[in-house]
Coordinates of C-alpha atoms in Angstrom, one line a residue:
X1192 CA -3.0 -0.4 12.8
X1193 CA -2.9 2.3 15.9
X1194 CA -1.0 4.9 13.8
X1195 CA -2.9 8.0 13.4
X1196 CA -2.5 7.3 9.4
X1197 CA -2.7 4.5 7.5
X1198 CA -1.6 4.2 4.2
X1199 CA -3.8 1.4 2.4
X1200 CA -2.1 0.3 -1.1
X1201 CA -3.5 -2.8 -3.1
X1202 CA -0.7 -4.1 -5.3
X1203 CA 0.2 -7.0 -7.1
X1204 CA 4.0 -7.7 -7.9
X1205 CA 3.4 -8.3 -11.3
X1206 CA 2.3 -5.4 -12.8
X1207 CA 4.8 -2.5 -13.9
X1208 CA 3.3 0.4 -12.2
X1209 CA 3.0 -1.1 -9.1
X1210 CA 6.5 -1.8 -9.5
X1211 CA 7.6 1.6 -9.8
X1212 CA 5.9 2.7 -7.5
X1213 CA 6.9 0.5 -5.0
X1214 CA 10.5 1.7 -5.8
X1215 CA 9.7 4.6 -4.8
X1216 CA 8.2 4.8 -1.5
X1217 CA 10.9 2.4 -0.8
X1218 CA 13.0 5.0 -1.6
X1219 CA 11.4 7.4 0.0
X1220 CA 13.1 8.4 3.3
X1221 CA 10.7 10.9 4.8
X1222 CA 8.3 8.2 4.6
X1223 CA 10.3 5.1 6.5
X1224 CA 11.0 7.9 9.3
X1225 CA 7.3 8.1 9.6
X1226 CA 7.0 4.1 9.7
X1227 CA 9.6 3.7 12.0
X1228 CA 8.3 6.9 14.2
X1229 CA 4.9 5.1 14.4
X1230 CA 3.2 8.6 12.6
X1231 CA 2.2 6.3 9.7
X1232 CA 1.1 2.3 9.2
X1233 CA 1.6 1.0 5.7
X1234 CA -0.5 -1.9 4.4
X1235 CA 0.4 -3.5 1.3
X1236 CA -2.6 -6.0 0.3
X1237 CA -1.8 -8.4 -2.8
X1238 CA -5.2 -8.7 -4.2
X1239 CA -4.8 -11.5 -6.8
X1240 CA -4.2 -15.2 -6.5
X1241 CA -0.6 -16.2 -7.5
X1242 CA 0.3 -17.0 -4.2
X1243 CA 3.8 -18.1 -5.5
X1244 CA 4.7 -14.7 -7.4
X1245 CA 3.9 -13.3 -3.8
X1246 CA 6.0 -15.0 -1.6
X1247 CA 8.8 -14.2 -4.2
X1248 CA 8.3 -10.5 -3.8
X1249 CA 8.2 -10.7 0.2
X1250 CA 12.0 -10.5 0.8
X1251 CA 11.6 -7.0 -1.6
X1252 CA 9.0 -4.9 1.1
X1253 CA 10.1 -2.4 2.7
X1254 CA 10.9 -3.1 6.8
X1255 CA 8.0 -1.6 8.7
X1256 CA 5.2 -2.5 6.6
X1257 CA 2.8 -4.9 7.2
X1258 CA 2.5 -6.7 3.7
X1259 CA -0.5 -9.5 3.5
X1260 CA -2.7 -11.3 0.4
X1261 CA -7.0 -11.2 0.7
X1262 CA -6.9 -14.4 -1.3
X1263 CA -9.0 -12.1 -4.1
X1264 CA -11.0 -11.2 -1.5
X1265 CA -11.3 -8.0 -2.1
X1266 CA -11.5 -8.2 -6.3
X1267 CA -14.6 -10.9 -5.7
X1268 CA -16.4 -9.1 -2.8
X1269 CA -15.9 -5.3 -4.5
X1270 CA -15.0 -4.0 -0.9
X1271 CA -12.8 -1.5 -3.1
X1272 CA -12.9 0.1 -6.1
X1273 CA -9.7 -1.1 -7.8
X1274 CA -9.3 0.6 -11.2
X1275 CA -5.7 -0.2 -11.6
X1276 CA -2.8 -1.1 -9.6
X1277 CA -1.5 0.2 -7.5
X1278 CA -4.4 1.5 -5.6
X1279 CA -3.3 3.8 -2.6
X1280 CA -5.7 5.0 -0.1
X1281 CA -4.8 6.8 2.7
X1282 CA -7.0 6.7 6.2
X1283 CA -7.0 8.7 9.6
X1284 CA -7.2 7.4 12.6
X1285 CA -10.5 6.8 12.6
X1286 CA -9.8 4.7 9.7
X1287 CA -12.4 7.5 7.2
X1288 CA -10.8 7.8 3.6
X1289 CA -8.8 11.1 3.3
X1290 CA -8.2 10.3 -0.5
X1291 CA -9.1 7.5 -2.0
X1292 CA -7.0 6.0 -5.3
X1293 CA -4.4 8.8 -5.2
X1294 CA -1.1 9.0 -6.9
X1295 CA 1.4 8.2 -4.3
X1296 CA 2.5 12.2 -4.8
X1297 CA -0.9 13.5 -3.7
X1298 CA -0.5 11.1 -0.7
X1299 CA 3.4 12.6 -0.2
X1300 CA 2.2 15.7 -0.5
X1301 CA -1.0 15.4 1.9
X1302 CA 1.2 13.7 4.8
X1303 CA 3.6 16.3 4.2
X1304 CA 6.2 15.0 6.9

């Protein structure tokens, strides 16, 4: 990711919340200017292991994103701390944690664009 921000969110299709919230950044305008504008990347990381409930919500991402699965990767090693889904972190550059499991508002509101 060369953006100056990245915005890190574990997800998995399944689960309600993630759902919404999904909805809306995808919904979010401000925010697919800053994709498109190359200000912000956006990684989605699936973090469980129905590969087949996945694939099905692919055609659903928003355009810009990068969208991948750890193969529970990151659930078995404890690289994050994933208290509930979605999990949004958002990074600079340098790839340091600005805020780390923060409401997708907090994040809005930090970016401020």
């Amino acid at each position: 990711m060369k953006s100056n921000r990245l915005l890190l969110m574990f997800y998995d299709p399944e689960c309600e919340s993630c759902h919404e919230v999904l909805l809306q950044m995808a919904a979010d305008t401000a925010l697919a200017e800053a994709v498109r504008a190359g200000k912000l990347s956006v990684l989605a990381v699936y973090t469980e292991g129905n590969k087949a409930a996945w694939r099905k919500a692919l055609p659903d991402m928003p355009e810009g994103w990068t969208v991948g699965t750890d193969r529970e990767a990151v659930k078995t090693g404890a690289l994050y701390d994933l208290k509930a889904m979605p999990s949004l972190y958002l990074l600079d550059g340098s790839k340091t944690v600005l805020l780390k499991d923060a409401a997708y508002e907090k994040i809005r509101t930090t970016l401020a664009f």
